[in-house]
Tab-separated table of N, CA and C in Angstrom:
chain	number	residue	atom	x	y	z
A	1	UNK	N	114.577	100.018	109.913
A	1	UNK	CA	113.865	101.267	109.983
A	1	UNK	C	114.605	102.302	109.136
A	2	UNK	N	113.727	103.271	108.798
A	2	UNK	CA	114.821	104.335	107.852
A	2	UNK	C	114.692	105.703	108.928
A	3	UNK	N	115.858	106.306	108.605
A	3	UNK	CA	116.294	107.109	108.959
A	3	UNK	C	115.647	107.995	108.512
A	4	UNK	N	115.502	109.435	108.842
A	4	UNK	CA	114.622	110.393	108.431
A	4	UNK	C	115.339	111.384	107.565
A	5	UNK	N	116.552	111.233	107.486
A	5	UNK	CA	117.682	112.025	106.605
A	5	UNK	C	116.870	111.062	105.168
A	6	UNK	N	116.903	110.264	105.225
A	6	UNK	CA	116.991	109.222	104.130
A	6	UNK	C	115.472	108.345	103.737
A	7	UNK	N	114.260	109.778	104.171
A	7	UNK	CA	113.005	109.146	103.563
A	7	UNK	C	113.105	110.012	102.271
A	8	UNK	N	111.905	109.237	101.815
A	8	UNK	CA	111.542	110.043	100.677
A	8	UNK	C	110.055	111.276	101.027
A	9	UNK	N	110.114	111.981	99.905
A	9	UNK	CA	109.255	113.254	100.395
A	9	UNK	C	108.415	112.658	99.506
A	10	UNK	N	106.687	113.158	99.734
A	10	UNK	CA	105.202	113.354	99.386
A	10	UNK	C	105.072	114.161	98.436
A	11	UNK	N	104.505	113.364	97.234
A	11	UNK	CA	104.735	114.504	96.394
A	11	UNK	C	102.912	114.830	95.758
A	12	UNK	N	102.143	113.882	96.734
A	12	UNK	CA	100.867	113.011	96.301
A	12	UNK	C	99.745	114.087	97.278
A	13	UNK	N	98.059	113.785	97.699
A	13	UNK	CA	97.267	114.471	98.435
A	13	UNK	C	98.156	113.651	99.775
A	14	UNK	N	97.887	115.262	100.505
A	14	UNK	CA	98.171	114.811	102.117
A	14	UNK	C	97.990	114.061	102.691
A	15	UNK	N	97.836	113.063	103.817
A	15	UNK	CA	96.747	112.507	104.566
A	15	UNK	C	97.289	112.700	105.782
A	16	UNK	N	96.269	112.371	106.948
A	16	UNK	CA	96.482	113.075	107.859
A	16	UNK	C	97.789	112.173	108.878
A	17	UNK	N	98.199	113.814	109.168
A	17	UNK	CA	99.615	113.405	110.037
A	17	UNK	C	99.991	112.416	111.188
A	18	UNK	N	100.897	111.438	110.744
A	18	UNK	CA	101.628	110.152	111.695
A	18	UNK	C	102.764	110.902	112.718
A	19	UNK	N	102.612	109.728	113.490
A	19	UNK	CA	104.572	110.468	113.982
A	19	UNK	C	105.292	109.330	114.438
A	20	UNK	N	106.723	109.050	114.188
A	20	UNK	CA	107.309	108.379	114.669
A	20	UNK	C	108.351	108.583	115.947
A	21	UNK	N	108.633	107.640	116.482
A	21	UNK	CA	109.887	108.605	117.675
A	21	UNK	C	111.083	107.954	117.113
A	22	UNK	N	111.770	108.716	117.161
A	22	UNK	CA	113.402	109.091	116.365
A	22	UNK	C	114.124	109.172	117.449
A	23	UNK	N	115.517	108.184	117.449
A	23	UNK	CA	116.670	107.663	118.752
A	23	UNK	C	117.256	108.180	118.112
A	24	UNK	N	118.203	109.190	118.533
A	24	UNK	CA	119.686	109.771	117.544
A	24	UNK	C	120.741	109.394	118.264
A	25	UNK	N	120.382	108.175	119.055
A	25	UNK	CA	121.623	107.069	119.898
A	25	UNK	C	121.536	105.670	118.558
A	26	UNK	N	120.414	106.063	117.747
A	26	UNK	CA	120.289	104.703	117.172
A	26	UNK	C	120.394	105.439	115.722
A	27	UNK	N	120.131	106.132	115.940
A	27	UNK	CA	120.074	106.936	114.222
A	27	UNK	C	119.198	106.614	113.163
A	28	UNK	N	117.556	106.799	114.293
A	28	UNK	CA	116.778	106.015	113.106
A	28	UNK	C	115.332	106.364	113.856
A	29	UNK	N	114.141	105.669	113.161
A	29	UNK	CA	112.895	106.000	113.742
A	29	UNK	C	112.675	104.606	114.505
A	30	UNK	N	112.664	104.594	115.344
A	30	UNK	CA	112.648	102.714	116.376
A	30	UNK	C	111.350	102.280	116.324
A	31	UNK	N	110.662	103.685	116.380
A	31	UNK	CA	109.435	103.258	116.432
A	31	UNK	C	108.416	104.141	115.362
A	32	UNK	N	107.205	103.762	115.314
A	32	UNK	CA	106.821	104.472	113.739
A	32	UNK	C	105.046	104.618	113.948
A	33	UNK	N	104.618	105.258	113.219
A	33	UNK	CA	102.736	105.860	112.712
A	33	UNK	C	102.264	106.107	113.878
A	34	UNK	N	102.404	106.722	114.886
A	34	UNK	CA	101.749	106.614	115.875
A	34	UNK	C	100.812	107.742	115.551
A	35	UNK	N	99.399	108.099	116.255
A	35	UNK	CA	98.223	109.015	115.411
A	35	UNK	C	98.528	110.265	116.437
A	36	UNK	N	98.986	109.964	117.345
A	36	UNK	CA	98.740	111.596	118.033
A	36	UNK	C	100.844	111.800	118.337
A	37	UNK	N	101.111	113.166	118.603
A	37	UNK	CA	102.308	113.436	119.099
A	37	UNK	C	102.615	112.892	120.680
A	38	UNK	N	101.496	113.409	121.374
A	38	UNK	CA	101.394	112.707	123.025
A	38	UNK	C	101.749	111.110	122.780
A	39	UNK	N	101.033	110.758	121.929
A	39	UNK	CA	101.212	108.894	122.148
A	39	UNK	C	102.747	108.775	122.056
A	40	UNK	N	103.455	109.418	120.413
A	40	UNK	CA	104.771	109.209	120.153
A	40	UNK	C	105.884	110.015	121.025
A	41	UNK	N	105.501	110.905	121.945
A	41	UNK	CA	106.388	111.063	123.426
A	41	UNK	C	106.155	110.309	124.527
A	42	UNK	N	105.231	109.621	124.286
A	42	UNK	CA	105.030	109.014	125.746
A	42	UNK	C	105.526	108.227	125.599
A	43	UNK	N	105.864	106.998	123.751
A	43	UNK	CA	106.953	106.135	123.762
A	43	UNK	C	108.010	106.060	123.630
A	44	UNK	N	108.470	107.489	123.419
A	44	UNK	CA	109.564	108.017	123.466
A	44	UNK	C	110.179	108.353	124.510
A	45	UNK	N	109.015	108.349	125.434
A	45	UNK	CA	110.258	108.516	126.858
A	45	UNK	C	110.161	106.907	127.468
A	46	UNK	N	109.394	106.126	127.616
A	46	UNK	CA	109.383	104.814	127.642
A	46	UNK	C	110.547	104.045	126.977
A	47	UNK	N	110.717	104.433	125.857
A	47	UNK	CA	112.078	103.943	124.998
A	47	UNK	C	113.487	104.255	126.311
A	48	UNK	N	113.361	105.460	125.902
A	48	UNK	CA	114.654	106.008	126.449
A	48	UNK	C	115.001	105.478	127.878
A	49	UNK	N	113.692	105.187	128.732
A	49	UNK	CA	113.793	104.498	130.226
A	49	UNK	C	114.440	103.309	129.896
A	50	UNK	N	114.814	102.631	128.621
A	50	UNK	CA	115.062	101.343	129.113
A	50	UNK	C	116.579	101.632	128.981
A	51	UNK	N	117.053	102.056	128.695
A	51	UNK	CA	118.931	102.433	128.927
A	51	UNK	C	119.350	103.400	129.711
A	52	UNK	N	120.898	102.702	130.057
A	52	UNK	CA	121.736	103.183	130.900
A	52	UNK	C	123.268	104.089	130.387
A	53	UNK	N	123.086	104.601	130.167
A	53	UNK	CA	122.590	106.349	130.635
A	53	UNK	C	120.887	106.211	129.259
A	54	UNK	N	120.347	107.049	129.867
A	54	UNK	CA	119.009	107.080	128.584
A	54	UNK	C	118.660	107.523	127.338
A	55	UNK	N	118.209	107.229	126.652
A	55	UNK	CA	118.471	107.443	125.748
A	55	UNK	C	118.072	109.300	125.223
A	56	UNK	N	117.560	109.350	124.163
A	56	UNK	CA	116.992	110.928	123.720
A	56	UNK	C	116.040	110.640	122.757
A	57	UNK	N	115.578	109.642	122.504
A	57	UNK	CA	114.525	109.752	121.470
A	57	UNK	C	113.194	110.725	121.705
A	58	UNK	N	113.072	111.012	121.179
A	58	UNK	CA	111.574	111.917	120.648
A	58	UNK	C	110.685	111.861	119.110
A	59	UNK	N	109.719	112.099	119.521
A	59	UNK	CA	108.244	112.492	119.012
A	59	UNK	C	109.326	112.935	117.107
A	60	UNK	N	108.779	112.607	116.154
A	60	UNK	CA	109.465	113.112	114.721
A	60	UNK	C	107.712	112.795	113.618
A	61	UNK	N	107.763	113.820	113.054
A	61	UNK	CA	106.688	113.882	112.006
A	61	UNK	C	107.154	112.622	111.033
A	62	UNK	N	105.652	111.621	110.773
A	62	UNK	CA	106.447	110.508	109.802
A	62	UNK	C	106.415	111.054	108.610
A	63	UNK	N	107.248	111.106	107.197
A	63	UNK	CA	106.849	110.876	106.179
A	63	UNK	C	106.788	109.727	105.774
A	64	UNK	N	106.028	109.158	104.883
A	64	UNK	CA	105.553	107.666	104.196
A	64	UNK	C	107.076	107.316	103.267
A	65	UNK	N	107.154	105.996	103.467
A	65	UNK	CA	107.883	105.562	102.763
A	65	UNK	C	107.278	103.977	102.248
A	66	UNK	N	108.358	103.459	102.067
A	66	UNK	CA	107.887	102.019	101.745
A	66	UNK	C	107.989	101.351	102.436
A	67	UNK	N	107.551	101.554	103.792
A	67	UNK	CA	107.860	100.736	105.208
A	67	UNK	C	106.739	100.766	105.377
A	68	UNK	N	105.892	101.663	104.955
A	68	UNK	CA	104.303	101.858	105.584
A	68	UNK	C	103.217	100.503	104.769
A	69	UNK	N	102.450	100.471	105.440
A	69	UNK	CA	101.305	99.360	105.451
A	69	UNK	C	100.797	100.547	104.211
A	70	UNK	N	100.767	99.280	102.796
A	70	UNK	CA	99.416	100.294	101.911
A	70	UNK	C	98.098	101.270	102.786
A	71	UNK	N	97.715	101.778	102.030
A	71	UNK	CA	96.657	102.616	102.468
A	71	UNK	C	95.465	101.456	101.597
A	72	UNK	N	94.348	101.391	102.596
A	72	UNK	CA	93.398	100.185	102.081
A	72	UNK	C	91.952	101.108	102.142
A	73	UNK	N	91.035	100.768	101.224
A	73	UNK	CA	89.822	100.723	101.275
A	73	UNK	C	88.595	100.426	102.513
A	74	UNK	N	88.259	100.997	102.538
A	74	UNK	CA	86.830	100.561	103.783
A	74	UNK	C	86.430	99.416	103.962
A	75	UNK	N	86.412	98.715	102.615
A	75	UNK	CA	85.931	97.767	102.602
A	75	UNK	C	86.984	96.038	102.498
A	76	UNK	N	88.486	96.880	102.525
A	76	UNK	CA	89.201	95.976	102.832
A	76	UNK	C	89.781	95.834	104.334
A	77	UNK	N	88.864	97.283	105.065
A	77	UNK	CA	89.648	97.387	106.127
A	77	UNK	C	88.514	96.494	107.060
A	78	UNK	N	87.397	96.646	106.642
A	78	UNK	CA	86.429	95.674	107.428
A	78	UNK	C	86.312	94.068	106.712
A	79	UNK	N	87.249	93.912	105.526
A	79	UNK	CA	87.527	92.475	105.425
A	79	UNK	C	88.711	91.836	106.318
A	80	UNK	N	89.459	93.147	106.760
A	80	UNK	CA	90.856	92.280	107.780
A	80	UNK	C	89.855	92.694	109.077
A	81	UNK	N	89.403	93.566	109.600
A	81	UNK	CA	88.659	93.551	110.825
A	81	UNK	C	87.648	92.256	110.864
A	82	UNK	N	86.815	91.554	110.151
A	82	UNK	CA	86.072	90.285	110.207
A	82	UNK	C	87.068	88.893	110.267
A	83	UNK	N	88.350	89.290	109.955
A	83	UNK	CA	89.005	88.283	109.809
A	83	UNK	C	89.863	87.737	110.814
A	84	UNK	N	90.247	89.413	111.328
A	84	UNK	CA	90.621	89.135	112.971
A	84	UNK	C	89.911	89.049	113.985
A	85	UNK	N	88.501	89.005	113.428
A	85	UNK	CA	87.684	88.562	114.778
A	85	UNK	C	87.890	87.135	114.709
A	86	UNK	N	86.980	86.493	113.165
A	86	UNK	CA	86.983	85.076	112.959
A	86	UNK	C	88.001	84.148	113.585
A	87	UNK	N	89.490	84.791	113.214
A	87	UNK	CA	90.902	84.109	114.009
A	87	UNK	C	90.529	84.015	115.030
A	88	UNK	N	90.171	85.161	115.802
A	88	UNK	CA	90.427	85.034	117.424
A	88	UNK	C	88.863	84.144	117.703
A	89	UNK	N	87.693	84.123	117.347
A	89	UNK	CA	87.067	82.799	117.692
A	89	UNK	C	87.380	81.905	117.492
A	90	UNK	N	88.194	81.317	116.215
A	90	UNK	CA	88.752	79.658	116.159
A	90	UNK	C	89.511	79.559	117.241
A	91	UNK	N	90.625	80.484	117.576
A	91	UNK	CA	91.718	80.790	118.665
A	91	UNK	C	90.960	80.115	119.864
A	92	UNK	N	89.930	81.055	120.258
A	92	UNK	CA	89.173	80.612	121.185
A	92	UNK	C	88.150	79.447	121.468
A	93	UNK	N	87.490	78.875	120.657
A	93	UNK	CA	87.498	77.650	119.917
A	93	UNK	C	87.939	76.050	120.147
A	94	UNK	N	89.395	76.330	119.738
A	94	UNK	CA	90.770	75.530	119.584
A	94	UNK	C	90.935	75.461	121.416
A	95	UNK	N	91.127	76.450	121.947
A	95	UNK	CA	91.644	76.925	123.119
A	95	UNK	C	90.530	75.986	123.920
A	96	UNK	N	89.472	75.612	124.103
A	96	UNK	CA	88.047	75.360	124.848
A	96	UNK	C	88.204	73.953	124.221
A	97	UNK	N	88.600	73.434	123.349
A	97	UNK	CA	88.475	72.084	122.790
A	97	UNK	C	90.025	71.403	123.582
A	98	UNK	N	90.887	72.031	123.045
A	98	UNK	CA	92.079	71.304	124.298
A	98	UNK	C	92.014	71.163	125.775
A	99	UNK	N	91.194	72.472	126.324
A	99	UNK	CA	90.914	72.269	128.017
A	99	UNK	C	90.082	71.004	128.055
A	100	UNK	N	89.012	70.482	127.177
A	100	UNK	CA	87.495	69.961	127.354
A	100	UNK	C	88.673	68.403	127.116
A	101	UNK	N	89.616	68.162	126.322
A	101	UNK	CA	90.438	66.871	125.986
A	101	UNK	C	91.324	66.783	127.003
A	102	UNK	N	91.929	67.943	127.482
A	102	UNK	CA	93.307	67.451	128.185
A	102	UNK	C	92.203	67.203	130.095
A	103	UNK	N	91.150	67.642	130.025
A	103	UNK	CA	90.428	67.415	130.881
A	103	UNK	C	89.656	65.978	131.338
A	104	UNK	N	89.399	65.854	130.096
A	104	UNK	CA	88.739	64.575	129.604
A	104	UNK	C	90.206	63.417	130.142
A	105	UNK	N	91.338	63.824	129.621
A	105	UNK	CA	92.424	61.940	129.488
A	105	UNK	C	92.690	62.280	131.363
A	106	UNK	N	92.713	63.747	131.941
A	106	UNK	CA	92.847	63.901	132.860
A	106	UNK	C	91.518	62.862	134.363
A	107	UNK	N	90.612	63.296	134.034
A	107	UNK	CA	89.524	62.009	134.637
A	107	UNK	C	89.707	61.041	134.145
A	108	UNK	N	90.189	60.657	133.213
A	108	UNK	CA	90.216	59.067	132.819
A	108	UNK	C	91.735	58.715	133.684
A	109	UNK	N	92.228	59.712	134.369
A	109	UNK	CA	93.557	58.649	134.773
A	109	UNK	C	94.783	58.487	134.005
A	110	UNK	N	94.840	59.205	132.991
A	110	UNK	CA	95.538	59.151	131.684
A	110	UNK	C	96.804	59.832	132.067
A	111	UNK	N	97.779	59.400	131.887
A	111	UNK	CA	99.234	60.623	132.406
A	111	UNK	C	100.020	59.580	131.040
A	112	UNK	N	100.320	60.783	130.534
A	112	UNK	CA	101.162	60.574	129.053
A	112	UNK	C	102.723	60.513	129.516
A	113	UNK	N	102.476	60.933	131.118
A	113	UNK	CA	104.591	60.655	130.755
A	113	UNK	C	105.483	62.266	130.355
A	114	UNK	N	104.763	62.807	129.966
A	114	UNK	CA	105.582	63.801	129.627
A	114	UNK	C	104.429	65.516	129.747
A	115	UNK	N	105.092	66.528	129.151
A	115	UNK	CA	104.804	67.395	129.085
A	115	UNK	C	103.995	67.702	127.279
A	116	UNK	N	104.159	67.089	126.580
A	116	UNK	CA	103.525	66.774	125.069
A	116	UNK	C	103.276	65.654	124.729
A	117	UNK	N	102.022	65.085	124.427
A	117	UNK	CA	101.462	64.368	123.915
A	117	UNK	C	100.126	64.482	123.244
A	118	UNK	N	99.489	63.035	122.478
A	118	UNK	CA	98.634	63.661	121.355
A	118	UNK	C	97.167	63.281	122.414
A	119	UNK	N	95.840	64.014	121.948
A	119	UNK	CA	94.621	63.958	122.400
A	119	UNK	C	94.354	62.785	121.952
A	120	UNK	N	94.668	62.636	120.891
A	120	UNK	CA	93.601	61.428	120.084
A	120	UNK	C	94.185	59.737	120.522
A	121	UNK	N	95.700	60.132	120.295
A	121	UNK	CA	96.037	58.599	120.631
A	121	UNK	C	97.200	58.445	122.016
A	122	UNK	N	97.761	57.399	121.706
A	122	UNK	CA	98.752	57.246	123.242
A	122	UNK	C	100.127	58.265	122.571
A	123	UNK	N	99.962	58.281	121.564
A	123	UNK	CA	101.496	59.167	120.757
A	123	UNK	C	101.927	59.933	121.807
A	124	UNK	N	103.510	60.010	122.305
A	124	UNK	CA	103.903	60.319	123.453
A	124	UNK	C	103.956	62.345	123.035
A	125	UNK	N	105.028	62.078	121.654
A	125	UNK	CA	105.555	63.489	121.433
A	125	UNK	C	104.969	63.737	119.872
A	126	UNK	N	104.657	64.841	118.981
A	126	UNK	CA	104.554	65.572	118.000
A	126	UNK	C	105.822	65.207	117.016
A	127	UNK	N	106.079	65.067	116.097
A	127	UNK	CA	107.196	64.833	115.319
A	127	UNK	C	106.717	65.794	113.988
A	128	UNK	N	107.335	66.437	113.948
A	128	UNK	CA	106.536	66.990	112.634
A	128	UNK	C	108.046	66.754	110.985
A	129	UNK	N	107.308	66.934	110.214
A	129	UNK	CA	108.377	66.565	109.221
A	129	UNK	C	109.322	67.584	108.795
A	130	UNK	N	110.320	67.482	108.148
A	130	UNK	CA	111.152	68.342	108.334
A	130	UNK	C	111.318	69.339	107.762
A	131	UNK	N	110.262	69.603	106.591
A	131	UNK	CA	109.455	70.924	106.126
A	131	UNK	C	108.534	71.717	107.290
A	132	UNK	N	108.071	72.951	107.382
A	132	UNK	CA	107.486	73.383	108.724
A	132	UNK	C	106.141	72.521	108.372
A	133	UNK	N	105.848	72.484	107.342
A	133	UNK	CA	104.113	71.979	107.051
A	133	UNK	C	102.931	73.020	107.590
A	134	UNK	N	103.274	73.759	108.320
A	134	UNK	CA	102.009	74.478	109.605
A	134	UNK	C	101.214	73.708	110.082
A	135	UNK	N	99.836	74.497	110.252
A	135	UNK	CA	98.993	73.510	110.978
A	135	UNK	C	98.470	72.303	110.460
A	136	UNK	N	98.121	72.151	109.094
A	136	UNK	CA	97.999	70.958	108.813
A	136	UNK	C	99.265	69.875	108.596
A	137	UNK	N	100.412	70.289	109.349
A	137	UNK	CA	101.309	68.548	109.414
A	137	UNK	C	101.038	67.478	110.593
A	138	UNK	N	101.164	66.546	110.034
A	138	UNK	CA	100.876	65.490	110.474
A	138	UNK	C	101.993	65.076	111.327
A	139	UNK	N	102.037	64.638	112.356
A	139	UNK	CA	102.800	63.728	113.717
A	139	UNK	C	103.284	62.537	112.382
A	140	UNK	N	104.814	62.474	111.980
A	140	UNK	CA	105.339	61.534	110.978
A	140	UNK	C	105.485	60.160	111.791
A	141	UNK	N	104.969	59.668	112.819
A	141	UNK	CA	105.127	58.447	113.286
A	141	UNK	C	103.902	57.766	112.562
A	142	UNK	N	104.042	56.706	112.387
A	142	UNK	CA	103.158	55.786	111.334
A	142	UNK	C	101.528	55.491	112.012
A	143	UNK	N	101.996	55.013	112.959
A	143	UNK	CA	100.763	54.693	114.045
A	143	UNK	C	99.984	56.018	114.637
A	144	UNK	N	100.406	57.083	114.371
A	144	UNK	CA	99.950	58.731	114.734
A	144	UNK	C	99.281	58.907	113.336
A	145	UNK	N	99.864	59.715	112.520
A	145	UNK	CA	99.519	60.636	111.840
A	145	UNK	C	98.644	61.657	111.916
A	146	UNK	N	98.563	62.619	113.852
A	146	UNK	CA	97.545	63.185	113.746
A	146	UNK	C	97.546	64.299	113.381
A	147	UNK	N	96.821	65.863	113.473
A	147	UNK	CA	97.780	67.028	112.898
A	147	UNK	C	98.513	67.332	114.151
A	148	UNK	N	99.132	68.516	113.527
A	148	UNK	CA	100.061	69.222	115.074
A	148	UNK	C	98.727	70.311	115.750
A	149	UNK	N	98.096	70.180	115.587
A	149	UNK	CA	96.701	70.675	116.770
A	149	UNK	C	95.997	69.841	117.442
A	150	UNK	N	96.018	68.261	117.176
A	150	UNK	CA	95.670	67.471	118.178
A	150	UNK	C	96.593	66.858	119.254
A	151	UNK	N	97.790	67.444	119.349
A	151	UNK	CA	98.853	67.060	120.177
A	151	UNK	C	99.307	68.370	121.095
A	152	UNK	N	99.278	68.108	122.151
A	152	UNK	CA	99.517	69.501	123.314
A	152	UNK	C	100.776	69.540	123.329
């Protein structure tokens, strides 16, 4: 986080005012953009509740630096808003397809032995390779190869 001694100043059109809350136990803004002053005291005293003796942070006007999220277009802001819906339906999705499988080996009598195993086959555990791969890696046992989303 930067310190507020050590932002840089606006030299550009205004836009409308952020605030961050500023710890001068920490010497810095902990926390940052919040849209109203009430929001950035109310986490500012929330902050400070969590230490012993407490802390002093308060409410601080943000200036922009290079910590801040670009400023985006309308039309990029409703391309990440469609996109975090889309996520959270696959999410949900994904989520309804593992209950409907781990439900499914569950009536069949099926007990894998452990706490991870795969939907599709008897594969006990997930092995993934030793690159992260994400979601499309494959379980590296020969007789598996399923991804790491068909294995709980």
């Amino acid at each position: 986080m930067t310190k507020p001694s050590e932002q840089p100043t606006s030299t550009g059109p205004r836009s409308p005012t952020k605030w961050d809350v500023y710890c001068p136990e920490e010497d810095l803004n902990v926390l940052m953009l919040f849209p109203t002053k009430e929001a950035a005291t109310r986490t500012a005293s929330e902050h400070n509740a969590q230490f012993t003796p407490p802390h002093t942070a308060h409410w601080a006007v943000h200036t922009p630096g290079d910590e801040d999220p670009p400023p985006l277009t309308e039309a990029q802001r409703e391309a990440f808003k469609q996109n975090e819906s889309d996520f959270a339906e696959l999410e949900n999705h994904s989520r309804s397809v593992r209950e409907a499988a781990d439900s499914r080996l569950r009536e069949a009598d099926y007990e894998p032995g452990g706490p991870w195993y795969c939907y599709v086959c008897t594969c006990s555990q997930f092995v993934s390779p030793d690159n992260d791969g994400g979601l499309d890696a494959r379980c590296q046992r020969e007789f598996c190869q399923h991804t790491s989303m068909q294995h709980a």
